Each structure stands twice: as C-alpha cells, then as structure tokens.
PDB file of C-alpha atoms (C1' of nucleotides) in Angstrom:
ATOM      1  CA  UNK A   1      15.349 -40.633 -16.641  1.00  0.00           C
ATOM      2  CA  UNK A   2      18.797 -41.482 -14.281  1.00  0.00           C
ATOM      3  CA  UNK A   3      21.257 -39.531 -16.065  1.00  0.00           C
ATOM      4  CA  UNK A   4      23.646 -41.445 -13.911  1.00  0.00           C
ATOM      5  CA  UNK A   5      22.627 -44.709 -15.093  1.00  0.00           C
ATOM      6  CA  UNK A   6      22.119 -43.735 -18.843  1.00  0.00           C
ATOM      7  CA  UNK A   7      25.738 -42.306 -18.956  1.00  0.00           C
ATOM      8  CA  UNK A   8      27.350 -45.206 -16.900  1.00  0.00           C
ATOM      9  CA  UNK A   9      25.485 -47.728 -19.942  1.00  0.00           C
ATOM     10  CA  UNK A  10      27.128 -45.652 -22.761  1.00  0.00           C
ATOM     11  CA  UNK A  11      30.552 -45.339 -20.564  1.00  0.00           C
ATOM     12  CA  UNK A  12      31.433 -48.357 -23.252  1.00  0.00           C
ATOM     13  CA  UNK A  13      32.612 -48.934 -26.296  1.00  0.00           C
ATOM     14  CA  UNK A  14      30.878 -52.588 -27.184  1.00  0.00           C
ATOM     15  CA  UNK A  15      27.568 -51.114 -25.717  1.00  0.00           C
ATOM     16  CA  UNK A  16      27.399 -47.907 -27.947  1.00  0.00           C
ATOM     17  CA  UNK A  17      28.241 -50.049 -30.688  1.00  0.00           C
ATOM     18  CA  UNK A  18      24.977 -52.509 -30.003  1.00  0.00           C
ATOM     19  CA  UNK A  19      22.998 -49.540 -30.074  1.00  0.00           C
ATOM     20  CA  UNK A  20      24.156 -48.784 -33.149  1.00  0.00           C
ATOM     21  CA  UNK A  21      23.764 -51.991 -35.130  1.00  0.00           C
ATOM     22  CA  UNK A  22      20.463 -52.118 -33.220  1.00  0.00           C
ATOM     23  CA  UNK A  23      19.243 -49.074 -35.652  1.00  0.00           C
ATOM     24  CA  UNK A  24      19.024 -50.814 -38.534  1.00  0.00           C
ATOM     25  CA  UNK A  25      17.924 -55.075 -38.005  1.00  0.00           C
ATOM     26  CA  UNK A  26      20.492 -55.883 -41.019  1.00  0.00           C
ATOM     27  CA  UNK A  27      23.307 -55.390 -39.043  1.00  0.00           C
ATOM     28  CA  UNK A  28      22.180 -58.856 -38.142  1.00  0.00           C
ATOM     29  CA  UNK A  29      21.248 -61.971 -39.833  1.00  0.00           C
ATOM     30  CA  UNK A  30      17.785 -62.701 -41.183  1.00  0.00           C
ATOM     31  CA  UNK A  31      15.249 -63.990 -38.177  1.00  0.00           C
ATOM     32  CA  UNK A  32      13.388 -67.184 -38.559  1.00  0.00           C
ATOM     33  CA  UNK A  33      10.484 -67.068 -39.883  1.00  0.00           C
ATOM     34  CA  UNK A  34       8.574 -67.559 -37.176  1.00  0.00           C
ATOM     35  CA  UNK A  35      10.091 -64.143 -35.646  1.00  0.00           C
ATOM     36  CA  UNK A  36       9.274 -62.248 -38.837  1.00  0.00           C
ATOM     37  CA  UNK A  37       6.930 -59.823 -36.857  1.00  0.00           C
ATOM     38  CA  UNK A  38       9.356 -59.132 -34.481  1.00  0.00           C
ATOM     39  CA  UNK A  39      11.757 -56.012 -34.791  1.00  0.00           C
ATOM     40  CA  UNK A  40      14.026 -56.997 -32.030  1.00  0.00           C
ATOM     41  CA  UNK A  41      17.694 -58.806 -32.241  1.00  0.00           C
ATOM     42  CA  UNK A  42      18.409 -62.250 -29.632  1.00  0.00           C
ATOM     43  CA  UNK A  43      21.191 -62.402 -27.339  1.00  0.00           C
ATOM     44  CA  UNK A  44      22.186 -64.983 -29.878  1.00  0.00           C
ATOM     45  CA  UNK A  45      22.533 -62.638 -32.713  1.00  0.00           C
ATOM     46  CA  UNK A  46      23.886 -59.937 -30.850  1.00  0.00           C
ATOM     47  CA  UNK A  47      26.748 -61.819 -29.180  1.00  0.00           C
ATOM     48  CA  UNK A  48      27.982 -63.345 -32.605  1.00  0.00           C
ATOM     49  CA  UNK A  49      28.654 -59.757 -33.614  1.00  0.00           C
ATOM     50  CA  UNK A  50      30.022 -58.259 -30.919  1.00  0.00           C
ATOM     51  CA  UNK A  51      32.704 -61.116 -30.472  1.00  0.00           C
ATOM     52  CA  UNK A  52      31.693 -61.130 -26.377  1.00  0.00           C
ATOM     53  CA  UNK A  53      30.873 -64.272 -24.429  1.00  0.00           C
ATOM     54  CA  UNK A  54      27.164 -64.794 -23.969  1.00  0.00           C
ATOM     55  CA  UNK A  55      27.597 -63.653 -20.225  1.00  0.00           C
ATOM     56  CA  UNK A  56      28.485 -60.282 -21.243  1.00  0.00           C
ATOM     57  CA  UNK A  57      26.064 -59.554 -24.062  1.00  0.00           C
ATOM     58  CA  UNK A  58      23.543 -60.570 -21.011  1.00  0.00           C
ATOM     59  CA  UNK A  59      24.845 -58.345 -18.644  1.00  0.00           C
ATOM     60  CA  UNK A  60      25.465 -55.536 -21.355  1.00  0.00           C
ATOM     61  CA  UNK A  61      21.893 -55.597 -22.276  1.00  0.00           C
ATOM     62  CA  UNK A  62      20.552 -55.677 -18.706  1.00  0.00           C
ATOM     63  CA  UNK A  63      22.484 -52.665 -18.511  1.00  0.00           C
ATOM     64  CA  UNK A  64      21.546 -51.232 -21.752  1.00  0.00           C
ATOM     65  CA  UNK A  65      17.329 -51.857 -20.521  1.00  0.00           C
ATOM     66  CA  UNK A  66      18.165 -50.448 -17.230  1.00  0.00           C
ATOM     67  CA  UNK A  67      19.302 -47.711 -18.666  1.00  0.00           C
ATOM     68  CA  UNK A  68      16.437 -47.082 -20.491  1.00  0.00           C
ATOM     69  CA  UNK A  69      18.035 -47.450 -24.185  1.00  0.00           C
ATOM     70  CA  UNK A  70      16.614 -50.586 -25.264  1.00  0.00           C
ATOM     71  CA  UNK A  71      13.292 -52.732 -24.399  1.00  0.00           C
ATOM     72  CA  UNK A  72      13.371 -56.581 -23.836  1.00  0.00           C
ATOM     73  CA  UNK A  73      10.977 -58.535 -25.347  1.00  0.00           C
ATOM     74  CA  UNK A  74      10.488 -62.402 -24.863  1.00  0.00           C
ATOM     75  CA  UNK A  75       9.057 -64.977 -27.353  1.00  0.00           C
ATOM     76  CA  UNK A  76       9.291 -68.479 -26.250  1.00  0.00           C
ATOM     77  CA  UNK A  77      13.151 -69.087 -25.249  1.00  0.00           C
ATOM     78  CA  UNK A  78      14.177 -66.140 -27.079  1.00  0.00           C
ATOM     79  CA  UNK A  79      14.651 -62.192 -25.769  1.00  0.00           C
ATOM     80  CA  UNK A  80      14.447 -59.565 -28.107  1.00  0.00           C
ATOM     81  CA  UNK A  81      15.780 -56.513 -27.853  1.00  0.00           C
ATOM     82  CA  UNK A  82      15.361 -53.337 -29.450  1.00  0.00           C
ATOM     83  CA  UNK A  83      16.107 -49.973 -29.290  1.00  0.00           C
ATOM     84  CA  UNK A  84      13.458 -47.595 -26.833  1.00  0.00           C
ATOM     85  CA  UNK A  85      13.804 -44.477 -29.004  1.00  0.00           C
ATOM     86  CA  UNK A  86      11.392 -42.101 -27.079  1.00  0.00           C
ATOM     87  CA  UNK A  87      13.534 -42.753 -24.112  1.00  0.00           C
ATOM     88  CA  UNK A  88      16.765 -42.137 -26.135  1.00  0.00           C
ATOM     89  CA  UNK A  89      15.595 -39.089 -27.163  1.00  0.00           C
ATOM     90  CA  UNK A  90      14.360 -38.419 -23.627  1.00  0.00           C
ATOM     91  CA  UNK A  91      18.248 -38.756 -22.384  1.00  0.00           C
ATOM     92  CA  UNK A  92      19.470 -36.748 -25.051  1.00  0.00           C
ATOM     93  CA  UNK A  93      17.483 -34.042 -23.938  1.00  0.00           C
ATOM     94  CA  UNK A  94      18.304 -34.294 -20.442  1.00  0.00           C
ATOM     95  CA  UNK A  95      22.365 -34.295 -21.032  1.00  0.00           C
ATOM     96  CA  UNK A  96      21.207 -31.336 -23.192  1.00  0.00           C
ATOM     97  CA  UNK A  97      19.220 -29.463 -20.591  1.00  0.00           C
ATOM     98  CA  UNK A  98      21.845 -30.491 -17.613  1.00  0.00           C
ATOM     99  CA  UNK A  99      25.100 -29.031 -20.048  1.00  0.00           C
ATOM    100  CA  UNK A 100      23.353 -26.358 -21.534  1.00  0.00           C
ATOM    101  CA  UNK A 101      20.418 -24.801 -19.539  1.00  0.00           C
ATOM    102  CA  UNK A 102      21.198 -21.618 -17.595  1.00  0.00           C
TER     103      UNK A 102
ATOM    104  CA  UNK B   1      35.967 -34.831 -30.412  1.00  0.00           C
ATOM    105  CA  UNK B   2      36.873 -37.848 -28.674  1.00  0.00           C
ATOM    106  CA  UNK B   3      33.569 -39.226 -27.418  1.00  0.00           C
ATOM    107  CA  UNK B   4      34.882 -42.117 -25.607  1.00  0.00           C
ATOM    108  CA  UNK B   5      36.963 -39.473 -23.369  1.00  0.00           C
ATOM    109  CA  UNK B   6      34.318 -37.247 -23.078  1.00  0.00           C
ATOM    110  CA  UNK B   7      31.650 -39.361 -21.944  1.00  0.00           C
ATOM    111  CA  UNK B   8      33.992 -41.028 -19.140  1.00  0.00           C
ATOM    112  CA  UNK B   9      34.678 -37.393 -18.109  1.00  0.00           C
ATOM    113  CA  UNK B  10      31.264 -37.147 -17.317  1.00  0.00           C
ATOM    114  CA  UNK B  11      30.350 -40.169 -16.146  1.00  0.00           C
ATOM    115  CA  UNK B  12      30.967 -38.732 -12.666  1.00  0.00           C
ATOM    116  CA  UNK B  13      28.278 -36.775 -10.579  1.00  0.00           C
ATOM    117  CA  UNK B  14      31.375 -34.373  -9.058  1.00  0.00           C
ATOM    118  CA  UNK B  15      32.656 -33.656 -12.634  1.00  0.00           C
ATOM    119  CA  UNK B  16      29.194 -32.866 -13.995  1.00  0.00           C
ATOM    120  CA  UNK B  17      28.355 -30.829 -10.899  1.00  0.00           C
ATOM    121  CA  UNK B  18      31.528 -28.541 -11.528  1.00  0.00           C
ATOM    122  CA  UNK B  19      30.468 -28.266 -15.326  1.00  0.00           C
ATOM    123  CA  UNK B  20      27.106 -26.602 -14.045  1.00  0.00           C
ATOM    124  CA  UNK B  21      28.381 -24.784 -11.598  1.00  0.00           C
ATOM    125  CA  UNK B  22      30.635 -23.222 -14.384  1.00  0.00           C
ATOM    126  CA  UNK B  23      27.866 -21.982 -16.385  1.00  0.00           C
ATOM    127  CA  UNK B  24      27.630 -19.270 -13.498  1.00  0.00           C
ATOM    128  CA  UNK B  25      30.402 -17.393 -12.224  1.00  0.00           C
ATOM    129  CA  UNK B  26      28.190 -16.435  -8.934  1.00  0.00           C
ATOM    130  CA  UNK B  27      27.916 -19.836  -7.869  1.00  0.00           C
ATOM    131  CA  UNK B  28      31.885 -19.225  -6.358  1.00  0.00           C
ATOM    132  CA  UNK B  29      33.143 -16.068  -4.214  1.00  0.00           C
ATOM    133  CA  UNK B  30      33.609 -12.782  -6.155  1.00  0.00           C
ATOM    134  CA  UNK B  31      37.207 -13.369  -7.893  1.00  0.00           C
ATOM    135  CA  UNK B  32      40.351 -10.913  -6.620  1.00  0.00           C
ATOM    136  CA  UNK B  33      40.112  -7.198  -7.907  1.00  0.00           C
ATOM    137  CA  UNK B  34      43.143  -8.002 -10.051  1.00  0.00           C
ATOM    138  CA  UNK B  35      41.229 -10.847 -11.618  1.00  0.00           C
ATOM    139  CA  UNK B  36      38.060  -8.991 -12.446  1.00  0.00           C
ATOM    140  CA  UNK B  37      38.695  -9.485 -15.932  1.00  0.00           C
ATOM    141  CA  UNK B  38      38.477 -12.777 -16.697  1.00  0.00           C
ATOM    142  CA  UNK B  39      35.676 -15.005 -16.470  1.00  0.00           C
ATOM    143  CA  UNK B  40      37.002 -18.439 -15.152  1.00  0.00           C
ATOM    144  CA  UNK B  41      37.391 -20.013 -12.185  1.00  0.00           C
ATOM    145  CA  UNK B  42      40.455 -20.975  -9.528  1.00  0.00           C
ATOM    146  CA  UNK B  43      40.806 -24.332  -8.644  1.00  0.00           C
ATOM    147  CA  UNK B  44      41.078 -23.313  -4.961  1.00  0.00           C
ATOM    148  CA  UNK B  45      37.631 -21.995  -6.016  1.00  0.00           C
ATOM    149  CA  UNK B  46      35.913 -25.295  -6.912  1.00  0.00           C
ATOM    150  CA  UNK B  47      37.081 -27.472  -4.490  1.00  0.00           C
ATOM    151  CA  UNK B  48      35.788 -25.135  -1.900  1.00  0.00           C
ATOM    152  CA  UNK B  49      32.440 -25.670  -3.373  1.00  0.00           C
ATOM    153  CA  UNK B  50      32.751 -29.387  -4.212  1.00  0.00           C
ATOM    154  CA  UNK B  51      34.421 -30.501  -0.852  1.00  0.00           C
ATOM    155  CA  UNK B  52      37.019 -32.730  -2.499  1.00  0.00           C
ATOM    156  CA  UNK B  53      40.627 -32.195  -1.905  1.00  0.00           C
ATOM    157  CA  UNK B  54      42.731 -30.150  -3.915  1.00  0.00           C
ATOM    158  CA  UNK B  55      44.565 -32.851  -5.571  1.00  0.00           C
ATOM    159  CA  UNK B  56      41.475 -34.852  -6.971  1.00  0.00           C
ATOM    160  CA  UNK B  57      39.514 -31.120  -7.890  1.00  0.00           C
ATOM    161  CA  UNK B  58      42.948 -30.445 -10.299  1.00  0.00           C
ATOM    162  CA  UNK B  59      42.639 -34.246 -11.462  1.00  0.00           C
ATOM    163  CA  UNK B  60      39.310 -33.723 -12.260  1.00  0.00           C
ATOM    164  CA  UNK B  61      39.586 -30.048 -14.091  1.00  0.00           C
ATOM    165  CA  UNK B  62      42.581 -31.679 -16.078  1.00  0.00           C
ATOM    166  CA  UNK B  63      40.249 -34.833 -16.824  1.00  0.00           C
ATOM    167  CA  UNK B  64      37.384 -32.023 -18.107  1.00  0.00           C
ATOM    168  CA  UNK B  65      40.239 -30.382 -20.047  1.00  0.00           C
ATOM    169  CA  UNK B  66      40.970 -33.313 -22.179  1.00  0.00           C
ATOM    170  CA  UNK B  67      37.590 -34.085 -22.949  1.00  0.00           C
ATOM    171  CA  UNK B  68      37.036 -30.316 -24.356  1.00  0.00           C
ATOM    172  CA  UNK B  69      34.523 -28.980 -21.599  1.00  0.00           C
ATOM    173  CA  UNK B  70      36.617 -26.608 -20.234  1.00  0.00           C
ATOM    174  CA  UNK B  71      39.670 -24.364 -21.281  1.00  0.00           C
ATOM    175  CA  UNK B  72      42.241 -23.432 -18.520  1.00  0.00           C
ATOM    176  CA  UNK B  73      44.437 -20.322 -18.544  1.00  0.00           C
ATOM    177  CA  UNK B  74      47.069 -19.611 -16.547  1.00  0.00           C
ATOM    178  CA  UNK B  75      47.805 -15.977 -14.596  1.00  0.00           C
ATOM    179  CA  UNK B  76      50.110 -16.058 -12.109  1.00  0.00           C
ATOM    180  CA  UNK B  77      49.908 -19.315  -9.460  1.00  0.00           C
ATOM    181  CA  UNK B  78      46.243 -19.252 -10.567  1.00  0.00           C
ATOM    182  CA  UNK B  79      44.783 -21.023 -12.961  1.00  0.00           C
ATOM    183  CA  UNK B  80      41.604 -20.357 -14.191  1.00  0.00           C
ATOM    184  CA  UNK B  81      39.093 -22.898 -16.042  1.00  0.00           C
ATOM    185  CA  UNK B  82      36.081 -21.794 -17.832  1.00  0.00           C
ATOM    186  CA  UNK B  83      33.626 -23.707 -20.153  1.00  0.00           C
ATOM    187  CA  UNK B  84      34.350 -24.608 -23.714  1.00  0.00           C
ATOM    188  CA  UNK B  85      30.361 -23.758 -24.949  1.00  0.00           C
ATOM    189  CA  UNK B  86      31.490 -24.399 -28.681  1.00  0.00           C
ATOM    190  CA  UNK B  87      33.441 -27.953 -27.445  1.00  0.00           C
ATOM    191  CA  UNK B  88      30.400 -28.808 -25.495  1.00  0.00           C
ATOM    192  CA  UNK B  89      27.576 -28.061 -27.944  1.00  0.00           C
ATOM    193  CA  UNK B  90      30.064 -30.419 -30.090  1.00  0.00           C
ATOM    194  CA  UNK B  91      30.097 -33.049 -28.094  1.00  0.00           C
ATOM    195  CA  UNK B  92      25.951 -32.735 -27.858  1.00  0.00           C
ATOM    196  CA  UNK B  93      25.795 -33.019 -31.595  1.00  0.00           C
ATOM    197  CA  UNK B  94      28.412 -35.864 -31.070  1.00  0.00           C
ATOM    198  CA  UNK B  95      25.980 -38.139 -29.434  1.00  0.00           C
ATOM    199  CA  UNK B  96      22.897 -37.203 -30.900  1.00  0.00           C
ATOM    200  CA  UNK B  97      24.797 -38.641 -34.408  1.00  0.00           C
ATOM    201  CA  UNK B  98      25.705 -41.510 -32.549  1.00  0.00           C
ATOM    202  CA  UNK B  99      22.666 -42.327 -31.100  1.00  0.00           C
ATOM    203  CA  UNK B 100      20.154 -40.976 -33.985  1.00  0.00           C
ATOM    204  CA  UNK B 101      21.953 -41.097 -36.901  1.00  0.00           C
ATOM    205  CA  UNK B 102      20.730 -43.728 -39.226  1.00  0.00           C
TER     206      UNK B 102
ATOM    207  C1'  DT C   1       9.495 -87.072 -18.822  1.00  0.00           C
ATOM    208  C1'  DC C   2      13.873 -86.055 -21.021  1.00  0.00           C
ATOM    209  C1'  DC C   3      16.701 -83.467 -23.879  1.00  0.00           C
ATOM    210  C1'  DA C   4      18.180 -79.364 -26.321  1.00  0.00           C
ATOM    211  C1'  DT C   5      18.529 -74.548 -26.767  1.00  0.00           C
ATOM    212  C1'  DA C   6      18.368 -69.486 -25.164  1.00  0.00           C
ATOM    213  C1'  DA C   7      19.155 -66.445 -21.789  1.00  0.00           C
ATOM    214  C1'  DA C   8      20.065 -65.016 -16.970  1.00  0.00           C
ATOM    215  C1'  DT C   9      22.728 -65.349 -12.916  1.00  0.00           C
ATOM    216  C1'  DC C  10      26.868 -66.443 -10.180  1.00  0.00           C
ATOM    217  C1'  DG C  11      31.746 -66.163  -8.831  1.00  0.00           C
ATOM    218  C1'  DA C  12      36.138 -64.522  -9.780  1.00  0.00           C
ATOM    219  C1'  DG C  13      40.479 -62.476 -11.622  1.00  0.00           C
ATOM    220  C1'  DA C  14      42.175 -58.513 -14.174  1.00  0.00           C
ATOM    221  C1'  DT C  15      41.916 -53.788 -14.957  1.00  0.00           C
ATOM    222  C1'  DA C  16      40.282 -49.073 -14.215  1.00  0.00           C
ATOM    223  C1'  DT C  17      38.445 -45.310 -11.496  1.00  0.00           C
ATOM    224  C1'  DC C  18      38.012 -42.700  -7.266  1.00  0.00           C
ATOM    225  C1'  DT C  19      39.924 -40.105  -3.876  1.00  0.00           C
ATOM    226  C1'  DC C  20      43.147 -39.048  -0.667  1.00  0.00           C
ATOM    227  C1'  DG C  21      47.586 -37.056   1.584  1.00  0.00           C
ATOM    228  C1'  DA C  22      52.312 -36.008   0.488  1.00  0.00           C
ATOM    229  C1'  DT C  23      55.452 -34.064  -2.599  1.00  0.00           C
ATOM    230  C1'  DT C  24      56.910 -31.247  -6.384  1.00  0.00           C
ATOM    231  C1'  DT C  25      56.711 -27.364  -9.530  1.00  0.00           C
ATOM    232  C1'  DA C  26      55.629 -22.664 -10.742  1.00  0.00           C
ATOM    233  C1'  DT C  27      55.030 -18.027  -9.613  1.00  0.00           C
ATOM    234  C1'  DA C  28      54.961 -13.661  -6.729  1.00  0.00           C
ATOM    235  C1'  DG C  29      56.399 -10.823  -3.199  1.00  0.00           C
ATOM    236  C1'  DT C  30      60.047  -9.445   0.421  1.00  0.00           C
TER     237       DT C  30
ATOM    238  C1'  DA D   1      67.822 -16.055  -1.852  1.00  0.00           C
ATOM    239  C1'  DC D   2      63.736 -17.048   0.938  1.00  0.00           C
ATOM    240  C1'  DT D   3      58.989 -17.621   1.969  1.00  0.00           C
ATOM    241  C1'  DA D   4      54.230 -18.194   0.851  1.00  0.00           C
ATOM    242  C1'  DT D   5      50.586 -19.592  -2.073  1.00  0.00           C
ATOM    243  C1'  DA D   6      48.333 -22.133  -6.069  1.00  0.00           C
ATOM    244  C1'  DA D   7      48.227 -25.926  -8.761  1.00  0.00           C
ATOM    245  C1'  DA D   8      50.076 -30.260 -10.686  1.00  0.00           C
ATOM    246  C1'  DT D   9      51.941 -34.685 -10.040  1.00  0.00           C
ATOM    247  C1'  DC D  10      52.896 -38.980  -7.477  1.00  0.00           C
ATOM    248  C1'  DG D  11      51.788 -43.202  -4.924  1.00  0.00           C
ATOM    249  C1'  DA D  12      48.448 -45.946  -2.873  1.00  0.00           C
ATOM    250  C1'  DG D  13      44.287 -48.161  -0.823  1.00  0.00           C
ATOM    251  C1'  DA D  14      39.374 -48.726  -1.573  1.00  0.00           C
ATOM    252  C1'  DT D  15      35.822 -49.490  -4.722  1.00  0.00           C
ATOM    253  C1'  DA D  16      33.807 -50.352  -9.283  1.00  0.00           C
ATOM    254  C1'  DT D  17      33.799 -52.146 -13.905  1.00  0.00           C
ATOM    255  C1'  DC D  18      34.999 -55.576 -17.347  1.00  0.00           C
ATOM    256  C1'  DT D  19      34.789 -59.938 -18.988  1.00  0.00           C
ATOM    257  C1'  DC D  20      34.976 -64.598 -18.695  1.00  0.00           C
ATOM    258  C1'  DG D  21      33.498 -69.675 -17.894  1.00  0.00           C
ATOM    259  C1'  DA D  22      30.360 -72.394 -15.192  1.00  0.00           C
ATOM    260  C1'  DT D  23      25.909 -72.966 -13.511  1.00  0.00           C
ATOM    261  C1'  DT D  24      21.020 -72.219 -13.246  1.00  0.00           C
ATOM    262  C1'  DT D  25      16.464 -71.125 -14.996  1.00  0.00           C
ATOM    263  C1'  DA D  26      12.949 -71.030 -18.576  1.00  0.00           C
ATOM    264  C1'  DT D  27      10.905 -72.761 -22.568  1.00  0.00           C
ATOM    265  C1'  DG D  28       9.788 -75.932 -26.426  1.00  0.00           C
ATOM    266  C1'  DG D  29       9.800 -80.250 -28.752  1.00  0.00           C
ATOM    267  C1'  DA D  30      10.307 -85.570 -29.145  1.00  0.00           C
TER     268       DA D  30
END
DNA sequence: TCCATAAATCGAGATATCTCGATTTATAGT
DNA sequence: ACTATAAATCGAGATATCTCGATTTATGGA
C-alpha cells in the first residue's frame, strides 16, 4: 500500500472518473461475445468515453494498476481492466488510519 | 467539500506530515504562557519541525486551509492553525462515496 | 508470411507544482 | 513614530505532470 502513489493516481480528474464508470460494466458498451466471461473494460472502450487519446488512457491505467486501484488482464490483443476492490478498500483505510489515528 | 482541492492538498508528503503532526500539540515546543489557551499551532512552529522555509510552510498551511483540514486563527502577529476533525472526517466519507458508492 | 487491430512505449511542448529568498503587510511594544 | 517579530505575498528557477501524435510491440487471422 504506497499512499504516495495511490494519492498521486487519484490527483486527477479523468482517472477518478474511470474508476467510477469502472463500477458498474454498463458505463460501457456491450463486449463481444467472445469476452462475455470477462468483467473487465479495453483500452478501447475506455478511451471512447473518456474523450483522451489512446496514449493517455494507456498511461492513465498504468498509473491507475500501479497504484493498486485496478488489475490488468490480457486476452489475446485485448487488456482488461477492472477495478481491485480489496486494494481500494485497503487505501481507504490507510488515508483513514494516516488522518485519523492518534 | 471540494475533493479535487483536497486531494491535491495532500498529495504532498510535507503537507500530510504537518496534518499528523497536528493531531498532537506535543509534537512542537510548549506554546507562550499567553497562548496557553488555545490549541493550534504557529507557523514559526511548523516550519521548525518540517525544515522548509517560512514562505513555502505559510503556502502550504494556506493550501491545507482551502482544502478544509485545518482552521487558522489569528492573535496578535501569530497565527495559529489547528485541524478541522469534522472537515476531515468529511472529506473521508468524501472518497469512500466516490470510490464505493455504487 | 503479411496485414490488421489493440495496447504500450517514446519524445515533446504546455502547464502546474515545488520550493526558495526577497519583499510586503500586520501587529505589538518602546 | 520607530523597531522588532510573525506571517503572507511575490517572483522565479527547477522539477513534475498532462496530454498528445508517432512509433513500436504483441497478437490473431487470411
């Protein structure tokens, strides 16, 4: 857990949002059908609805894994990504503990 | 609560350093007899403890101001910054929405 | 093997943050 | 009024982040 890194990844608006519309897979359109299985988004998807260059979403999502907020997955050509929630919650914990512990 | 200010105010190891220290009036020198009263802290205070000049420490507490961590009162010349607990527990319940909230 | 598609990496210009020393403002005491 | 002290503001150089387009790498299919 790198509080440092976690709160540099969410130091951004475009990021918070993907983590958001990462929640729920309907933010996004419908996988193919041979991805049905699969709960993660592709850069592809991602990209179209943040309005960023592909270059960014990359980078953003690097950041986001790094970070610890989402897990890459890859099928074929394809990364998936998805939220990590046991390490989100892990973070949230720690800004708790380093704002609020005595 | 404006997250996106709040999260860049602590997106800085100094910042969130001088937030903990906060939580504990004994982590700086015993304040004047005449200030025995109150609970804060003097800027002349913090950057003795975090090394940086006096300029970026009353950047900084200004910076922690606007994002709601700390309240500053005025006596004198002094001024005197203390945590904002009900702010802060705020901006925890903040980002556990954002990040949780379906 | 060749081509097409997805994603990662590279290189760079624009913008923002960090941190400082110098200056200014506010207040208190003589 | 003058001096001293505390804090805020200003201006600037160094460093980091943002975001892009171009290129490279990885994979799958004809």
């Amino acid at each position: 857990m790198d509080l440092e890194r976690s709160i540099a990844a969410l130091n951004n608006p475009a990021r918070r949002r993907i983590l958001e519309w990462l929640k729920d897979r309907s933010n996004f359109p419908p996988a193919l059908p041979e991805h049905a299985d699969l709960d993660g988004v592709c850069v592809a998807y991602i990209q179209e609805k943040a309005k960023l260059s592909q270059s960014t979403i990359s980078n953003y999502m690097g950041l986001l894994k790094q970070a610890g907020f989402v897990v890459a997955e890859r099928h074929g050509q394809w990364t998936f990504y998805r939220r990590d929630e046991e390490n989100i919650r892990a973070f949230l914990t720690a800004v708790q503990d380093e704002l609020l512990k005595p």
